[in-house]
Tab-separated table of C-alpha atoms in Angstrom:
chain	number	residue	atom	x	y	z
A	5	MET	CA	-13.929	41.735	19.960
A	6	ILE	CA	-12.771	43.598	16.842
A	7	ALA	CA	-10.436	40.733	15.949
A	8	MET	CA	-13.256	38.229	16.349
A	9	LEU	CA	-15.621	40.289	14.171
A	10	THR	CA	-12.905	40.595	11.537
A	11	ALA	CA	-12.408	36.818	11.558
A	12	LEU	CA	-16.162	36.322	11.368
A	13	LEU	CA	-16.569	38.637	8.382
A	14	GLU	CA	-13.394	37.854	6.441
A	15	VAL	CA	-12.998	34.123	7.081
A	16	MET	CA	-16.190	32.490	8.320
A	17	LEU	CA	-18.771	34.578	6.449
A	18	PRO	CA	-17.510	33.540	2.981
A	19	VAL	CA	-17.484	29.901	4.106
A	20	PHE	CA	-21.054	29.958	5.368
A	21	VAL	CA	-22.355	32.053	2.458
A	22	ILE	CA	-21.008	29.530	-0.061
A	23	ALA	CA	-22.198	26.571	2.029
A	24	GLY	CA	-25.525	28.383	2.381
A	25	VAL	CA	-25.888	28.371	-1.398
A	26	GLY	CA	-25.593	24.587	-1.302
A	27	PHE	CA	-28.080	24.405	1.567
A	28	LEU	CA	-30.660	26.448	-0.376
A	29	LEU	CA	-30.101	24.403	-3.533
A	30	ALA	CA	-30.765	21.218	-1.543
A	31	ARG	CA	-34.001	22.691	-0.185
A	32	ARG	CA	-35.159	23.760	-3.649
A	33	PHE	CA	-33.930	20.989	-5.954
A	34	THR	CA	-33.214	17.281	-5.929
A	35	ILE	CA	-29.445	17.003	-6.280
A	36	ASP	CA	-27.527	13.810	-6.895
A	37	GLN	CA	-25.104	13.870	-3.963
A	38	LEU	CA	-23.352	10.690	-5.076
A	39	SER	CA	-22.304	12.237	-8.394
A	40	LEU	CA	-21.250	15.454	-6.683
A	41	ASN	CA	-19.142	13.502	-4.191
A	42	LYS	CA	-17.480	11.595	-7.040
A	43	ILE	CA	-16.511	14.888	-8.703
A	44	GLN	CA	-14.920	16.006	-5.442
A	45	LEU	CA	-13.270	12.666	-4.736
A	46	TYR	CA	-11.877	11.914	-8.194
A	47	ALA	CA	-11.205	15.364	-9.661
A	48	LEU	CA	-11.345	18.464	-7.472
A	49	THR	CA	-9.572	17.444	-4.261
A	50	PRO	CA	-6.788	15.456	-6.005
A	51	ALA	CA	-6.130	18.405	-8.343
A	52	LEU	CA	-5.993	20.811	-5.393
A	53	ALA	CA	-3.621	18.521	-3.497
A	54	PHE	CA	-1.381	17.951	-6.532
A	55	SER	CA	-1.090	21.626	-7.463
A	56	SER	CA	-0.512	22.672	-3.842
A	57	ILE	CA	2.265	20.119	-3.329
A	58	MET	CA	3.914	21.161	-6.612
A	59	ASP	CA	3.887	24.820	-5.543
A	60	THR	CA	4.355	24.408	-1.794
A	61	SER	CA	7.055	26.037	0.281
A	62	VAL	CA	6.456	23.598	3.170
A	63	SER	CA	9.711	21.835	4.025
A	64	ALA	CA	10.206	18.217	5.062
A	65	SER	CA	10.920	19.365	8.621
A	66	ASP	CA	7.629	21.300	8.634
A	67	VAL	CA	5.792	18.157	7.522
A	68	GLY	CA	7.399	16.272	10.403
A	69	ASP	CA	6.421	18.982	12.877
A	70	LEU	CA	2.837	19.058	11.591
A	71	ALA	CA	2.529	15.274	11.867
A	72	ARG	CA	4.095	15.228	15.329
A	73	GLY	CA	1.876	18.039	16.582
A	74	TYR	CA	-1.384	16.801	15.088
A	75	LEU	CA	-0.912	13.153	16.096
A	76	GLY	CA	0.356	14.073	19.563
A	77	ALA	CA	-2.582	16.388	20.208
A	78	THR	CA	-5.035	13.798	18.852
A	79	LEU	CA	-3.629	11.139	21.190
A	80	VAL	CA	-3.958	13.361	24.272
A	81	LEU	CA	-7.419	14.483	23.139
A	82	GLY	CA	-8.447	10.838	22.831
A	83	LEU	CA	-7.371	10.138	26.412
A	84	VAL	CA	-9.217	13.199	27.733
A	85	SER	CA	-12.337	12.298	25.732
A	86	ALA	CA	-12.275	8.714	27.035
A	87	VAL	CA	-12.509	10.092	30.571
A	88	ALA	CA	-15.110	12.753	29.734
A	89	VAL	CA	-17.568	10.351	28.048
A	90	ARG	CA	-17.889	8.176	31.151
A	91	MET	CA	-20.842	10.366	32.143
A	92	LEU	CA	-22.683	9.240	29.001
A	93	ALA	CA	-24.531	6.023	28.225
A	94	LYS	CA	-22.102	3.270	27.258
A	95	PRO	CA	-23.489	2.672	23.713
A	96	VAL	CA	-22.727	6.256	22.607
A	97	ARG	CA	-19.290	6.706	24.178
A	98	ASN	CA	-17.120	5.526	21.301
A	99	GLY	CA	-19.239	7.453	18.809
A	100	VAL	CA	-18.617	10.650	20.754
A	101	ILE	CA	-14.870	9.940	20.928
A	102	ALA	CA	-14.823	9.412	17.152
A	103	SER	CA	-16.746	12.671	16.681
A	104	VAL	CA	-14.145	14.529	18.735
A	105	LEU	CA	-11.025	12.992	17.194
A	106	LEU	CA	-12.056	12.985	13.529
A	107	GLY	CA	-12.561	16.522	12.266
A	108	ASN	CA	-13.709	17.917	8.948
A	109	ASN	CA	-10.264	18.852	7.654
A	110	GLY	CA	-11.388	18.553	4.029
A	111	ASN	CA	-14.662	20.301	3.196
A	112	PHE	CA	-14.240	22.767	6.044
A	113	GLY	CA	-10.573	22.791	6.959
A	114	LEU	CA	-9.062	23.504	3.538
A	115	PRO	CA	-11.166	26.584	2.660
A	116	ILE	CA	-10.814	28.071	6.150
A	117	ALA	CA	-7.049	27.500	6.176
A	118	LEU	CA	-6.793	29.300	2.824
A	119	LEU	CA	-8.864	32.267	4.012
A	120	ALA	CA	-7.250	32.501	7.452
A	121	LEU	CA	-3.598	31.695	6.689
A	122	GLY	CA	-3.195	32.117	2.939
A	123	GLN	CA	-1.586	29.718	0.465
A	124	SER	CA	1.101	28.536	2.894
A	125	GLY	CA	-1.656	27.768	5.396
A	126	LEU	CA	-3.507	25.774	2.753
A	127	ASP	CA	-0.338	23.814	1.969
A	128	ARG	CA	-0.017	22.863	5.633
A	129	ALA	CA	-3.727	22.069	5.861
A	130	ILE	CA	-3.339	19.564	3.014
A	131	VAL	CA	-0.586	17.773	4.961
A	132	ILE	CA	-2.879	17.582	7.998
A	133	PHE	CA	-5.777	16.499	5.771
A	134	MET	CA	-3.731	13.540	4.543
A	135	ILE	CA	-2.988	12.508	8.147
A	136	ALA	CA	-6.665	12.921	9.048
A	137	ILE	CA	-7.707	10.652	6.166
A	138	VAL	CA	-5.487	7.883	7.516
A	139	LEU	CA	-6.970	8.318	11.004
A	140	ILE	CA	-10.545	8.220	9.711
A	141	TRP	CA	-10.057	4.893	7.931
A	142	THR	CA	-7.996	3.242	10.673
A	143	VAL	CA	-9.063	4.647	14.049
A	144	GLY	CA	-12.659	5.276	12.928
A	145	PRO	CA	-13.685	1.653	12.287
A	146	VAL	CA	-11.982	0.518	15.508
A	147	LEU	CA	-13.968	3.024	17.584
A	148	PHE	CA	-17.200	1.842	15.987
A	149	GLY	CA	-16.549	-1.765	16.904
A	150	ALA	CA	-14.739	-3.094	13.861
A	151	ALA	CA	-11.173	-4.311	14.004
A	152	PRO	CA	-9.852	-3.906	10.452
A	153	SER	CA	-6.693	-5.701	9.488
A	154	VAL	CA	-3.709	-3.679	8.349
A	155	ARG	CA	-4.435	-4.921	4.836
A	156	SER	CA	-8.072	-3.717	4.816
A	157	ALA	CA	-7.108	-0.349	6.283
A	158	LEU	CA	-4.420	0.115	3.628
A	159	VAL	CA	-6.862	-0.905	0.885
A	160	ASN	CA	-9.381	1.720	2.069
A	161	ILE	CA	-6.698	4.398	2.093
A	162	ALA	CA	-5.252	3.330	-1.273
A	163	ARG	CA	-8.679	3.754	-2.880
A	164	LEU	CA	-8.580	7.496	-2.222
A	165	PRO	CA	-7.322	9.400	-5.303
A	166	VAL	CA	-6.065	12.297	-3.180
A	167	ILE	CA	-3.445	10.001	-1.629
A	168	TRP	CA	-2.083	9.110	-5.070
A	169	ALA	CA	-2.152	12.763	-6.132
A	170	ILE	CA	-0.077	13.718	-3.089
A	171	LEU	CA	2.387	10.862	-3.634
A	172	LEU	CA	2.752	11.658	-7.350
A	173	ALA	CA	3.324	15.358	-6.697
A	174	THR	CA	5.882	14.500	-4.007
A	175	VAL	CA	7.797	12.258	-6.424
A	176	PHE	CA	7.692	14.972	-9.105
A	177	ARG	CA	9.088	17.513	-6.632
A	178	LEU	CA	11.861	15.169	-5.490
A	179	VAL	CA	13.089	14.339	-9.008
A	180	GLY	CA	12.495	17.808	-10.453
A	181	ILE	CA	9.714	16.984	-12.933
A	182	GLU	CA	7.423	19.839	-13.979
A	183	LEU	CA	4.162	19.534	-15.887
A	184	PRO	CA	3.952	21.195	-19.323
A	185	GLY	CA	2.464	24.687	-19.168
A	186	GLY	CA	-0.967	23.836	-20.564
A	187	LEU	CA	-1.397	20.724	-18.417
A	188	SER	CA	-0.230	22.577	-15.312
A	189	THR	CA	-2.762	25.334	-16.001
A	190	ALA	CA	-5.554	22.772	-16.371
A	191	VAL	CA	-4.674	21.074	-13.072
A	192	HIS	CA	-4.547	24.429	-11.291
A	193	MET	CA	-7.925	25.453	-12.732
A	194	VAL	CA	-9.570	22.253	-11.504
A	195	GLY	CA	-7.862	22.624	-8.132
A	196	ASN	CA	-9.012	26.240	-7.798
A	197	ALA	CA	-12.603	25.111	-8.382
A	198	SER	CA	-12.410	22.695	-5.459
A	199	VAL	CA	-12.693	25.191	-2.594
A	200	PRO	CA	-16.112	26.672	-3.498
A	201	MET	CA	-17.407	23.330	-4.759
A	202	ILE	CA	-16.603	21.403	-1.585
A	203	LEU	CA	-18.317	24.112	0.458
A	204	ILE	CA	-21.403	23.937	-1.752
A	205	ALA	CA	-21.369	20.151	-1.342
A	206	LEU	CA	-21.147	20.544	2.438
A	207	GLY	CA	-24.156	22.871	2.359
A	208	ILE	CA	-26.092	20.334	0.283
A	209	GLN	CA	-25.316	17.610	2.837
A	210	LEU	CA	-26.589	19.839	5.644
A	211	GLY	CA	-29.646	20.764	3.588
A	212	TYR	CA	-30.688	17.139	3.310
A	213	GLY	CA	-29.988	16.456	6.999
A	214	LYS	CA	-32.571	16.023	9.713
A	215	ARG	CA	-33.295	18.479	12.525
A	216	VAL	CA	-30.542	18.602	15.142
A	217	ARG	CA	-31.389	16.930	18.459
A	218	PHE	CA	-29.580	18.794	21.233
A	219	GLY	CA	-29.087	16.615	24.281
A	220	LYS	CA	-26.413	15.648	26.773
A	221	THR	CA	-24.534	13.530	24.237
A	222	VAL	CA	-24.513	16.173	21.495
A	223	ILE	CA	-23.574	18.995	23.869
A	224	THR	CA	-20.733	16.941	25.372
A	225	ALA	CA	-19.358	16.222	21.896
A	226	MET	CA	-19.657	19.903	20.949
A	227	LEU	CA	-17.756	21.095	24.017
A	228	LEU	CA	-14.975	18.566	23.508
A	229	LYS	CA	-14.672	19.145	19.748
A	230	LEU	CA	-15.001	22.909	19.514
A	231	ILE	CA	-13.523	24.143	22.806
A	232	VAL	CA	-11.365	21.478	24.453
A	233	ALA	CA	-9.722	20.248	21.221
A	234	PRO	CA	-8.151	23.557	20.063
A	235	LEU	CA	-7.107	24.546	23.596
A	236	LEU	CA	-5.579	21.148	24.275
A	237	GLY	CA	-3.976	21.154	20.840
A	238	TRP	CA	-2.339	24.501	21.516
A	239	GLY	CA	-0.898	23.253	24.807
A	240	VAL	CA	0.381	19.947	23.429
A	241	CYS	CA	1.893	21.497	20.302
A	242	TRP	CA	3.568	24.236	22.325
A	243	LEU	CA	5.154	21.621	24.579
A	244	LEU	CA	6.288	19.701	21.483
A	245	GLY	CA	8.076	22.796	20.225
A	246	LEU	CA	5.795	23.876	17.354
A	247	ARG	CA	5.828	27.592	16.634
A	248	GLY	CA	4.650	30.008	13.968
A	249	GLN	CA	2.416	28.829	11.162
A	250	ASP	CA	2.944	25.152	11.984
A	251	LEU	CA	1.404	25.772	15.415
A	252	GLN	CA	-1.359	27.927	13.924
A	253	SER	CA	-2.218	25.281	11.330
A	254	VAL	CA	-2.519	22.416	13.823
A	255	VAL	CA	-4.623	24.452	16.268
A	256	LEU	CA	-6.895	25.577	13.424
A	257	ALA	CA	-7.251	21.989	12.173
A	258	LEU	CA	-8.200	20.763	15.649
A	259	SER	CA	-10.927	23.418	15.889
A	260	MET	CA	-12.808	22.016	12.882
A	261	PRO	CA	-16.266	20.431	13.374
A	262	THR	CA	-16.885	16.690	13.208
A	263	ALA	CA	-16.204	15.043	9.844
A	264	VAL	CA	-19.170	13.844	7.797
A	265	ASN	CA	-17.314	10.538	7.396
A	266	VAL	CA	-17.960	9.818	11.087
A	267	PHE	CA	-21.671	9.718	10.262
A	268	LEU	CA	-20.969	7.381	7.338
A	269	LEU	CA	-19.018	5.058	9.645
A	270	ALA	CA	-21.876	5.093	12.153
A	271	LEU	CA	-24.234	4.075	9.350
A	272	GLU	CA	-21.873	1.350	8.177
A	273	TYR	CA	-21.537	-0.214	11.621
A	274	ASP	CA	-25.080	0.578	12.830
A	275	LYS	CA	-23.974	2.715	15.808
A	276	ASP	CA	-26.661	5.350	16.523
A	277	ALA	CA	-26.183	7.218	13.256
A	278	GLU	CA	-28.974	9.670	14.113
A	279	THR	CA	-27.083	10.983	17.148
A	280	ILE	CA	-23.854	11.233	15.149
A	281	ALA	CA	-25.716	13.148	12.426
A	282	SER	CA	-26.861	15.629	15.075
A	283	ILE	CA	-23.285	15.999	16.327
A	284	VAL	CA	-22.014	16.660	12.787
A	285	ALA	CA	-24.693	19.293	12.126
A	286	ALA	CA	-24.432	20.926	15.564
A	287	THR	CA	-20.640	21.221	15.552
A	288	THR	CA	-20.703	22.596	12.014
A	289	LEU	CA	-23.221	25.319	12.850
A	290	VAL	CA	-21.737	26.316	16.217
A	291	SER	CA	-18.239	26.394	14.723
A	292	LEU	CA	-19.233	29.652	13.015
A	293	VAL	CA	-18.606	31.270	16.398
A	294	THR	CA	-15.870	29.062	17.839
A	295	ILE	CA	-13.643	29.050	14.746
A	296	SER	CA	-14.037	32.836	14.510
A	297	ILE	CA	-12.618	33.061	18.032
A	298	VAL	CA	-9.763	30.693	17.159
A	299	VAL	CA	-8.911	32.600	13.959
A	300	SER	CA	-8.951	35.916	15.836
A	301	GLN	CA	-6.334	34.535	18.244
A	302	LEU	CA	-4.035	32.893	15.684
A	303	GLY	CA	-1.851	35.985	15.537
A	304	ALA	CA	-0.897	35.446	19.181
A	305	LEU	CA	0.484	31.984	18.310
A	306	VAL	CA	3.249	33.246	16.008
């Protein structure tokens, strides 16, 4: 209980306080979310990714372990979810599976990884975030009824500046290029601003959302996403040989709530976006408790 309260106060409370600021701003003022999202997409997140890769101590073997663990756990989770959703109406099944598989490893996952596991945890979270981005723009459309070609999927991914920032930083690391002092400082300053800003943006998104509709579909998605996913992830990753902070990072990533992008995909393909919006909001709010429990147990996974 003490460990859980510590996790709640030291990790989750800062996250929800900062997101709460965004929520209150959305209730009080009219905020241009599109412009805010562009700042995140084209400046803050790429700068954070670039500076983290340039400074990271994560080895190539760690990257391989993280990818193997996260993708392996996601595959098994998908199979379990496909069985679990058979109790639900057929039109909502794939939406629930998408909500379970595609977590918020950006707005939520990066700040929590930093607070729970420190800089090395953030470095690993960025690797997982990159994998999650690929899954969102490939698996996501398929689950919502579209069958994108390899070309269209690659185009969607290539449009994301964070991918190019990660690739550029990786090349710089491999060939030994370092940014000049002043430029490096500027990139780090922009990157450091990303964590509070993406949480404020998340709060603004929730502030403009509709009231959550709790029902069988939403509750099923919540149980699978917030309870089954981290437990299953721990088991799969343990069997795959992950240990230490690699194991902690994957389990923490799998405990994140549903990604907002799942709602955007539901809107794009006209697949009960209102229910998906409720799942996004419900998993985000309830994760205050569930992620606190996960964080309190991370020490046992070393």
